[in-house]
PDB file of C-alpha atoms in Angstrom:
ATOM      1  CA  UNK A1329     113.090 155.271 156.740  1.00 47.00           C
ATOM      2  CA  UNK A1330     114.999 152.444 154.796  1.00 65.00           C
ATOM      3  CA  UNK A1331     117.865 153.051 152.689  1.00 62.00           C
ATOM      4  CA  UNK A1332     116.568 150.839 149.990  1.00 71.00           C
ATOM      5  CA  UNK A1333     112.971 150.893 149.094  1.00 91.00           C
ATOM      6  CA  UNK A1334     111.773 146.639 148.930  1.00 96.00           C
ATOM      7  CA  UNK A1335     112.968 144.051 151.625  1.00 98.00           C
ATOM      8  CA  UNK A1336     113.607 140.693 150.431  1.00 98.00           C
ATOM      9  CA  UNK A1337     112.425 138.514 153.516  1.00 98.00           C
ATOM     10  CA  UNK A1338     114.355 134.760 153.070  1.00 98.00           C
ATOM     11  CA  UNK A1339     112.909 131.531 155.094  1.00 97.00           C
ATOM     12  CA  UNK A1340     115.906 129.288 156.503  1.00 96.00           C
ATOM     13  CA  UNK A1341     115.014 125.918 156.472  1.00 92.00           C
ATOM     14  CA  UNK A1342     114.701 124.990 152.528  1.00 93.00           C
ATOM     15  CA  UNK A1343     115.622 128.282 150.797  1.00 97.00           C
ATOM     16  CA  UNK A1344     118.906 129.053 152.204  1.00 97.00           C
ATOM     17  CA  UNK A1345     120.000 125.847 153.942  1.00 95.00           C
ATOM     18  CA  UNK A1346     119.127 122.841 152.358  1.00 92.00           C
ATOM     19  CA  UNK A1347     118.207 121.039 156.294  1.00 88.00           C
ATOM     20  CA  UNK A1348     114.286 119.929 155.084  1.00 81.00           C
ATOM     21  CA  UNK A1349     115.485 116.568 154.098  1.00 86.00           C
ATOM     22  CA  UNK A1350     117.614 115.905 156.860  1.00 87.00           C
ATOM     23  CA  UNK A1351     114.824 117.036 159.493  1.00 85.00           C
ATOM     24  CA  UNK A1352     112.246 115.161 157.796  1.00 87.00           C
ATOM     25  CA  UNK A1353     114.671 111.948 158.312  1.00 90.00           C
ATOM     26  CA  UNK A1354     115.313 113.193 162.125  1.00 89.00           C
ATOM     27  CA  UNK A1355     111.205 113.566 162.197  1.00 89.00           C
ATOM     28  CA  UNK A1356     110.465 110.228 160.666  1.00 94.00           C
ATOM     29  CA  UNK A1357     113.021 108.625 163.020  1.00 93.00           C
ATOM     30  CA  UNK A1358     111.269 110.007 166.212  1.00 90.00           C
ATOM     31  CA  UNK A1359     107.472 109.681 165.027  1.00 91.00           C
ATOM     32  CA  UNK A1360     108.642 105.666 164.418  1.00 94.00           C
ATOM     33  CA  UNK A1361     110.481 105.392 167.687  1.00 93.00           C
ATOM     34  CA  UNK A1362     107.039 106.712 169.593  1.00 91.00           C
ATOM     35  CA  UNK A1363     105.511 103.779 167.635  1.00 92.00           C
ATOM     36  CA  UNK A1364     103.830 105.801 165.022  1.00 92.00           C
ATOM     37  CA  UNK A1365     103.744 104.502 161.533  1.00 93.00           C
ATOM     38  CA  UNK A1366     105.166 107.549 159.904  1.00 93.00           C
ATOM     39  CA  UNK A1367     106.905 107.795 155.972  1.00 93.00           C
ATOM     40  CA  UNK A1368     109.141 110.686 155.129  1.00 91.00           C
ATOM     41  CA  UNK A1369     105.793 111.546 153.540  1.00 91.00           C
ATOM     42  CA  UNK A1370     104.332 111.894 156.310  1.00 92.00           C
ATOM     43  CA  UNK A1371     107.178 114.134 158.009  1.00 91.00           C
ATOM     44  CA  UNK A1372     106.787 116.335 154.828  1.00 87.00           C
ATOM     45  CA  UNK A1373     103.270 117.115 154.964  1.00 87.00           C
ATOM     46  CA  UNK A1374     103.129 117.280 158.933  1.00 90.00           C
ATOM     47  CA  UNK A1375     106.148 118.947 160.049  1.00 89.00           C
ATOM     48  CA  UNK A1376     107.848 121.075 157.208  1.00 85.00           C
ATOM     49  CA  UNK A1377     107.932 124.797 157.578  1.00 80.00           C
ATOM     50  CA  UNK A1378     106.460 125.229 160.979  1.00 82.00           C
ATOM     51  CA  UNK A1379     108.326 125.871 164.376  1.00 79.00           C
ATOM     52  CA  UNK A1380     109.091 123.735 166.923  1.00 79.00           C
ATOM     53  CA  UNK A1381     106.902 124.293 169.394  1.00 82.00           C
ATOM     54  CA  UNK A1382     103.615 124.057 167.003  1.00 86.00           C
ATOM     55  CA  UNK A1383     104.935 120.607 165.382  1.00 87.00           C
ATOM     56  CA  UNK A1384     105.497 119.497 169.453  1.00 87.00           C
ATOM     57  CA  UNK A1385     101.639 120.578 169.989  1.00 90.00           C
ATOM     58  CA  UNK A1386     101.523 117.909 166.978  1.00 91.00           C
ATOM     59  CA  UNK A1387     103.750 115.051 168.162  1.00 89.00           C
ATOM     60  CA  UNK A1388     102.051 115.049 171.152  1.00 91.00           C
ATOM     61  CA  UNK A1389      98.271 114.846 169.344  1.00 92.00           C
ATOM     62  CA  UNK A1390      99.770 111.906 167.091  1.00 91.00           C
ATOM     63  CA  UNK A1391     101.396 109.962 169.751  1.00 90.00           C
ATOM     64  CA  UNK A1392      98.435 110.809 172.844  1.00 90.00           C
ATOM     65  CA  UNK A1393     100.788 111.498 174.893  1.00 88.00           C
ATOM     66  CA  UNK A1394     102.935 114.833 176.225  1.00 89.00           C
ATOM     67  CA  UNK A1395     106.593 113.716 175.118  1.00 88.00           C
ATOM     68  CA  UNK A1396     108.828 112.492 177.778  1.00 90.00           C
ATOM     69  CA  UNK A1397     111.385 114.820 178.671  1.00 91.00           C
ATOM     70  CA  UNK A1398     114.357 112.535 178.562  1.00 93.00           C
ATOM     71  CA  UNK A1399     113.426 111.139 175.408  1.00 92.00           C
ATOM     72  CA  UNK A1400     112.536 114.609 173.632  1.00 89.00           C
ATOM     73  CA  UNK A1401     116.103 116.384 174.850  1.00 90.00           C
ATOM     74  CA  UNK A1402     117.824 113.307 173.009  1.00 92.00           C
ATOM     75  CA  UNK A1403     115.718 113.830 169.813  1.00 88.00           C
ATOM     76  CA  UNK A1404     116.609 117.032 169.798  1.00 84.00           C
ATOM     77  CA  UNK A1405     120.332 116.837 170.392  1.00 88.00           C
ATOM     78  CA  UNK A1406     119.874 113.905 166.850  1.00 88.00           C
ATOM     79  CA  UNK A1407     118.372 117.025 165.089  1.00 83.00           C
ATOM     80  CA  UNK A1408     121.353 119.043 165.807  1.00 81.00           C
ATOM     81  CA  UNK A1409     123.733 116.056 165.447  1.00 84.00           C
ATOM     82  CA  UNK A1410     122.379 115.969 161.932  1.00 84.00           C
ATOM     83  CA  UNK A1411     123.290 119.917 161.327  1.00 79.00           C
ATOM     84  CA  UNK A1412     126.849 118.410 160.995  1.00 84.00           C
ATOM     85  CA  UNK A1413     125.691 117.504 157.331  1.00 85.00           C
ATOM     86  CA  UNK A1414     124.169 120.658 156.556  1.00 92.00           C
ATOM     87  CA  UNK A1415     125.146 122.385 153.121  1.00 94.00           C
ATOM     88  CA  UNK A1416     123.435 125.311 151.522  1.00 96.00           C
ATOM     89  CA  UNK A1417     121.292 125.855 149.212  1.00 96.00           C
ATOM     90  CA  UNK A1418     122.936 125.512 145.408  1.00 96.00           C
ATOM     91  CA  UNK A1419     122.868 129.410 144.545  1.00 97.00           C
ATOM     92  CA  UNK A1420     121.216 131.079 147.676  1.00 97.00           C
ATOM     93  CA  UNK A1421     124.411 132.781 148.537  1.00 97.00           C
ATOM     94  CA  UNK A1422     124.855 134.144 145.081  1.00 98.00           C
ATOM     95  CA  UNK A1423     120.969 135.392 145.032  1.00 98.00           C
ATOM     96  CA  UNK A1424     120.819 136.978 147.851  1.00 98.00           C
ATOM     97  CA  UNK A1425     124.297 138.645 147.091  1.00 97.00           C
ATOM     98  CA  UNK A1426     122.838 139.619 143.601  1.00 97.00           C
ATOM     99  CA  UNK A1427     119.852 140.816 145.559  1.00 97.00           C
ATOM    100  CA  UNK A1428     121.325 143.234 147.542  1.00 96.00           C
ATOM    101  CA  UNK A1429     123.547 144.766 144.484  1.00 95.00           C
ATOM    102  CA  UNK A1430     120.063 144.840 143.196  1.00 93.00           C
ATOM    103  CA  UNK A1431     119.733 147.720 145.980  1.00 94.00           C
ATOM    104  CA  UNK A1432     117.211 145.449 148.416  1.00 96.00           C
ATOM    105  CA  UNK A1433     117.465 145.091 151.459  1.00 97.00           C
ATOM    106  CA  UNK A1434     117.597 141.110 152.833  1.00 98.00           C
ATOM    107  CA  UNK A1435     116.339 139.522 156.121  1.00 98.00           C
ATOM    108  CA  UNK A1436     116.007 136.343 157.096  1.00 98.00           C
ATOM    109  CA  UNK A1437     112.327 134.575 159.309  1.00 98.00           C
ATOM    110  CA  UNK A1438     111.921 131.303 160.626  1.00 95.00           C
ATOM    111  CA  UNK A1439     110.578 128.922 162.310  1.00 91.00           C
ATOM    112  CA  UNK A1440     113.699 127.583 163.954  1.00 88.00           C
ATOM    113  CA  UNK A1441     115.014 129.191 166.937  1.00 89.00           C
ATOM    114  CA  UNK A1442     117.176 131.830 167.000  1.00 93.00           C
ATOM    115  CA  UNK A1443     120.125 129.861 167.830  1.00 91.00           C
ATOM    116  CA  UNK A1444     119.616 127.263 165.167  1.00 89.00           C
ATOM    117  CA  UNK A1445     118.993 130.157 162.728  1.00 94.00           C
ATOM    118  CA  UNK A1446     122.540 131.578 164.139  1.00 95.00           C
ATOM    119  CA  UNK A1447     124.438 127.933 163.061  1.00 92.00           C
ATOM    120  CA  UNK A1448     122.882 127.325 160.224  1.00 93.00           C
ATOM    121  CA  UNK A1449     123.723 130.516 158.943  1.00 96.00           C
ATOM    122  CA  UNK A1450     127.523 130.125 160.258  1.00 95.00           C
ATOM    123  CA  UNK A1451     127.834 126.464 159.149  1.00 94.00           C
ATOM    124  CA  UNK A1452     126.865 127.059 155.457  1.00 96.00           C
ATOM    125  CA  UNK A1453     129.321 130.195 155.533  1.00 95.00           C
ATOM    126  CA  UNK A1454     125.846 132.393 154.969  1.00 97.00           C
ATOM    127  CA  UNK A1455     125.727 134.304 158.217  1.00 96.00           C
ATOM    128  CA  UNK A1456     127.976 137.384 156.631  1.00 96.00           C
ATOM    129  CA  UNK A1457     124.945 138.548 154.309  1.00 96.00           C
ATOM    130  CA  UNK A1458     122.177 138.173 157.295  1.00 97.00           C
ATOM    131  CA  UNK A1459     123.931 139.823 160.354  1.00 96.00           C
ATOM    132  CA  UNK A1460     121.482 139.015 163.759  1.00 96.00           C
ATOM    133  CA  UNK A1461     120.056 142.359 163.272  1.00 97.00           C
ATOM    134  CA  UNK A1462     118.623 140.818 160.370  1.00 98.00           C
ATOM    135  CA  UNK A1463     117.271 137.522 161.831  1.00 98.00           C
ATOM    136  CA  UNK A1464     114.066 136.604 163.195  1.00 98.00           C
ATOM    137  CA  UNK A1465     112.636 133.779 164.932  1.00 96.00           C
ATOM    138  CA  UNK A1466     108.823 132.367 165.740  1.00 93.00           C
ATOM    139  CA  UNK A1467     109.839 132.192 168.747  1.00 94.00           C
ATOM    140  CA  UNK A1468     109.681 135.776 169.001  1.00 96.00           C
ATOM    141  CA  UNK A1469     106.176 135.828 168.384  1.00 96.00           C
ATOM    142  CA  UNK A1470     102.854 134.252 169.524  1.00 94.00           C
ATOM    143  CA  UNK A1471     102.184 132.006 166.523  1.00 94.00           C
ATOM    144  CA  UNK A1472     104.321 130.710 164.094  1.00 93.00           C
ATOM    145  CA  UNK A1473     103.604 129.932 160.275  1.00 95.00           C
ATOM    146  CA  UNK A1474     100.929 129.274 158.676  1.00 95.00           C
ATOM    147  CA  UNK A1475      99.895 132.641 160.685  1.00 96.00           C
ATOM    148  CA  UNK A1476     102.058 135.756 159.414  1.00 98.00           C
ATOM    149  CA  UNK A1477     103.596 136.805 163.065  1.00 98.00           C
ATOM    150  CA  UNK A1478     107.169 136.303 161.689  1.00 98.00           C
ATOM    151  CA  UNK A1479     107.210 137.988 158.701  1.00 98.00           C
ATOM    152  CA  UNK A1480     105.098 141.106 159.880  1.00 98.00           C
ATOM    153  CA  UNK A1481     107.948 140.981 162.781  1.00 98.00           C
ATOM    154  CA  UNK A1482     110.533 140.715 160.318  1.00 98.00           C
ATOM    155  CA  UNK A1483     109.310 143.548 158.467  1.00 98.00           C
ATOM    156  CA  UNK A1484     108.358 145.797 161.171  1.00 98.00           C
ATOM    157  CA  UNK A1485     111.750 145.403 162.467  1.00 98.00           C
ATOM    158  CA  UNK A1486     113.780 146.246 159.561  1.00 97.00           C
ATOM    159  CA  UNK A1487     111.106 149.277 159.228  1.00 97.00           C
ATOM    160  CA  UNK A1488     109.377 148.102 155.791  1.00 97.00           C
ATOM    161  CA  UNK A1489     105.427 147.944 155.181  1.00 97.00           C
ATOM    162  CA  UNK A1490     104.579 144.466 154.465  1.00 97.00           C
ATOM    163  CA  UNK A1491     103.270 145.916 150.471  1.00 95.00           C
ATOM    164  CA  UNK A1492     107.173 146.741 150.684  1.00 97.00           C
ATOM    165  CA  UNK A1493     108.470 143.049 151.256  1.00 98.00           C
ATOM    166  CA  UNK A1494     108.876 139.441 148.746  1.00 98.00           C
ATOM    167  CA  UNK A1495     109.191 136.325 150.888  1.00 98.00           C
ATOM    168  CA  UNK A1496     110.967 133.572 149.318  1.00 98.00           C
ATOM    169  CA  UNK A1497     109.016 130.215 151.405  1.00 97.00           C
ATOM    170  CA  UNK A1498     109.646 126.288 150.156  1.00 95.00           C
ATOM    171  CA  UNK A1499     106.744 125.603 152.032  1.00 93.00           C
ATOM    172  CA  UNK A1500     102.555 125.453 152.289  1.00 94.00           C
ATOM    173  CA  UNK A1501     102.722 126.906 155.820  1.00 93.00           C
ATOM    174  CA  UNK A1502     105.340 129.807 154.528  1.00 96.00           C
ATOM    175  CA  UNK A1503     103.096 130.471 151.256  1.00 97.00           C
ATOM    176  CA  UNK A1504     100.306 130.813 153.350  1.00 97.00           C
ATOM    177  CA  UNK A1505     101.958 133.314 156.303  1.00 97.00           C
ATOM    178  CA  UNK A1506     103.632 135.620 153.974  1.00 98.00           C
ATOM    179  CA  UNK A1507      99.832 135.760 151.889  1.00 98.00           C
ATOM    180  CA  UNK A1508      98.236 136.621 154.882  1.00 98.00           C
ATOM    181  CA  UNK A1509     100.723 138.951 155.834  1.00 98.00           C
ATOM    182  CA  UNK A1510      99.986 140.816 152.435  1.00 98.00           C
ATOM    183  CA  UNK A1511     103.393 140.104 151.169  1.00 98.00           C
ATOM    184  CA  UNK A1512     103.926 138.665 147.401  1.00 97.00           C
ATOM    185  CA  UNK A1513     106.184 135.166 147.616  1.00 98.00           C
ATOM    186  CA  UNK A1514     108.058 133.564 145.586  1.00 98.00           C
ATOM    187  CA  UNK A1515     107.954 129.955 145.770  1.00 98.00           C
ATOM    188  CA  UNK A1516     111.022 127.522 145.814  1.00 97.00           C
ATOM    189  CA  UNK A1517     110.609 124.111 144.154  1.00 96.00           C
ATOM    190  CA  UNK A1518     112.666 121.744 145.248  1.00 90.00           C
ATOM    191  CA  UNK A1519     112.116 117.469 144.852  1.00 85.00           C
ATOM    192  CA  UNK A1520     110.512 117.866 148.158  1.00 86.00           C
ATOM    193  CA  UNK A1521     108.012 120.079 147.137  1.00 89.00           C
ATOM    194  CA  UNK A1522     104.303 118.442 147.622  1.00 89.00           C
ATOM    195  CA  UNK A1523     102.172 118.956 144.957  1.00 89.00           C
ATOM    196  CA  UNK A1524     100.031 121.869 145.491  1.00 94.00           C
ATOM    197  CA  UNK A1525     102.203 123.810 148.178  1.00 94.00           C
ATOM    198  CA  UNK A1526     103.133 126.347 146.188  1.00 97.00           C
ATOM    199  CA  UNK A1527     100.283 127.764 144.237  1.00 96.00           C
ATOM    200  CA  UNK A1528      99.100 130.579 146.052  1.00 97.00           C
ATOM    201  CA  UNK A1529     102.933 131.900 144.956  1.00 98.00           C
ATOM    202  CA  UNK A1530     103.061 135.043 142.683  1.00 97.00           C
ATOM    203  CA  UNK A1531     106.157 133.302 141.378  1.00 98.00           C
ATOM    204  CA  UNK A1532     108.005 129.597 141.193  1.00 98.00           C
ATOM    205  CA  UNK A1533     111.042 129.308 140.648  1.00 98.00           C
ATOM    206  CA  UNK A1534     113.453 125.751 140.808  1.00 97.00           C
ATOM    207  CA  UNK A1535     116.685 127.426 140.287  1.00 97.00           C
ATOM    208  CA  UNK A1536     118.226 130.114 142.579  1.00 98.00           C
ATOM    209  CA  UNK A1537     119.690 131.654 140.126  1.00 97.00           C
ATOM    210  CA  UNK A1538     116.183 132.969 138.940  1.00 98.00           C
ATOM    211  CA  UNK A1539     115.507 134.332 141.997  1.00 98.00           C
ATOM    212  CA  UNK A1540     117.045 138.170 141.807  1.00 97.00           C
ATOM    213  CA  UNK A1541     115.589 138.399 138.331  1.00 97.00           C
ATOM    214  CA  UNK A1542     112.095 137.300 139.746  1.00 98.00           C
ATOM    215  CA  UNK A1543     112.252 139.546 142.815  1.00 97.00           C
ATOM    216  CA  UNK A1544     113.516 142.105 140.616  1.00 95.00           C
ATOM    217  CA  UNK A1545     110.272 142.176 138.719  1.00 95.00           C
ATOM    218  CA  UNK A1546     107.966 141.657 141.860  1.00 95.00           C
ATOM    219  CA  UNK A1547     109.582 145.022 143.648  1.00 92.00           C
ATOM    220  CA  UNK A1548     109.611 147.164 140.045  1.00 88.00           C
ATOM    221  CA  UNK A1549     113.148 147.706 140.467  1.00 83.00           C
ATOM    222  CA  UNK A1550     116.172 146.789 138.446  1.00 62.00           C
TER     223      UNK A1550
END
């Protein structure tokens, strides 16, 4: 059994590295170069918060075509060329830290692969409170968000029941996996947020520095 008795269960991209905005540039850039008209609008409301290989099933729907190899492996080297400008969320590394004193356990699920999660984590100096025993990827399971794979994984893993567990999620797809996973969320609002993503939350916050007090009152504890 745990140590602790709730398990805080982060998403990456938008909650603890701020990377949304510069993958929704890197998306807009490659939906215009297959000759789609495509906003950073558009890259919001298609792409964010779901893995790779679900947003490739959509690339490929939007342009009619299966990407071309060449031309996908140099896309994807531009979205890690633009990791280089990754910072962190303001406050996520003082939440979570405040979260654990908090006596909570703290994981990390994603869409991004394991590896990304890995330098993300490192780049933004964040990787020291989520150890890889305490990272997990969609591409570990069959479906990634909206569908709850990752964060029943994630908890499973780290040997919590999901009525045990708060997901903090920035996204519609991330609201919607960790409600169907039976797991209360707190929602991040950030000036990317869409209208509308984030009211199936049990909480909003705009501020990390709410978070540990909000959490705090969703697990009882504190």
């Amino acid at each position: 059994m745990p140590d602790t008795p709730w398990l805080v269960i982060f998403d990456c991209d938008g909650v603890l590295v701020d990377s949304e905005r510069l993958n929704v540039r890197t998306w807009t850039g490659m939906m215009r170069d297959a000759g789609v008209d495509f906003t950073e609008a558009d890259a919001v409301e298609t792409f964010v918060g779901k893995a790779y290989k679900d947003n490739r099933v959509t690339l490929t729907e939007l342009t009619g075509a299966v990407p071309d190899p060449e031309w996908e492996r140099a896309w994807r080297a531009e979205f890690a060329r633009s990791q280089e400008q990754l910072e962190p969320v303001p406050g996520a590394a003082e939440a979570a830290a405040a979260i654990r004193e908090l006596g909570l356990q703290v994981c990390v699920a994603s869409g991004s692969l394991r590896a990304a999660i890995a330098t993300k984590l490192a780049r933004t100096g964040l990787d020291g409170l989520f150890p890889e025993s305490a990272r997990f990827s969609a591409e570990q399971v069959e479906r990634g968000k909206p569908a709850p794979d990752v964060f029943l994984l994630a908890a499973e893993s780290m040997g919590y029941a999901p009525d045990r567990c708060v997901v903090v999620e920035d996204s519609r797809a991330g609201v919607e996996a960790a409600v169907a996973a039976g797991m209360p969320v707190v929602g991040y609002h950030s000036d990317m947020t869409p209208t509308g993503w984030l009211d199936d939350a049990a909480a909003v916050i705009s501020d990390m520095v709410d978070l540990p007090s909000v959490v705090s009152r969703l697990a009882g504890v504190g």
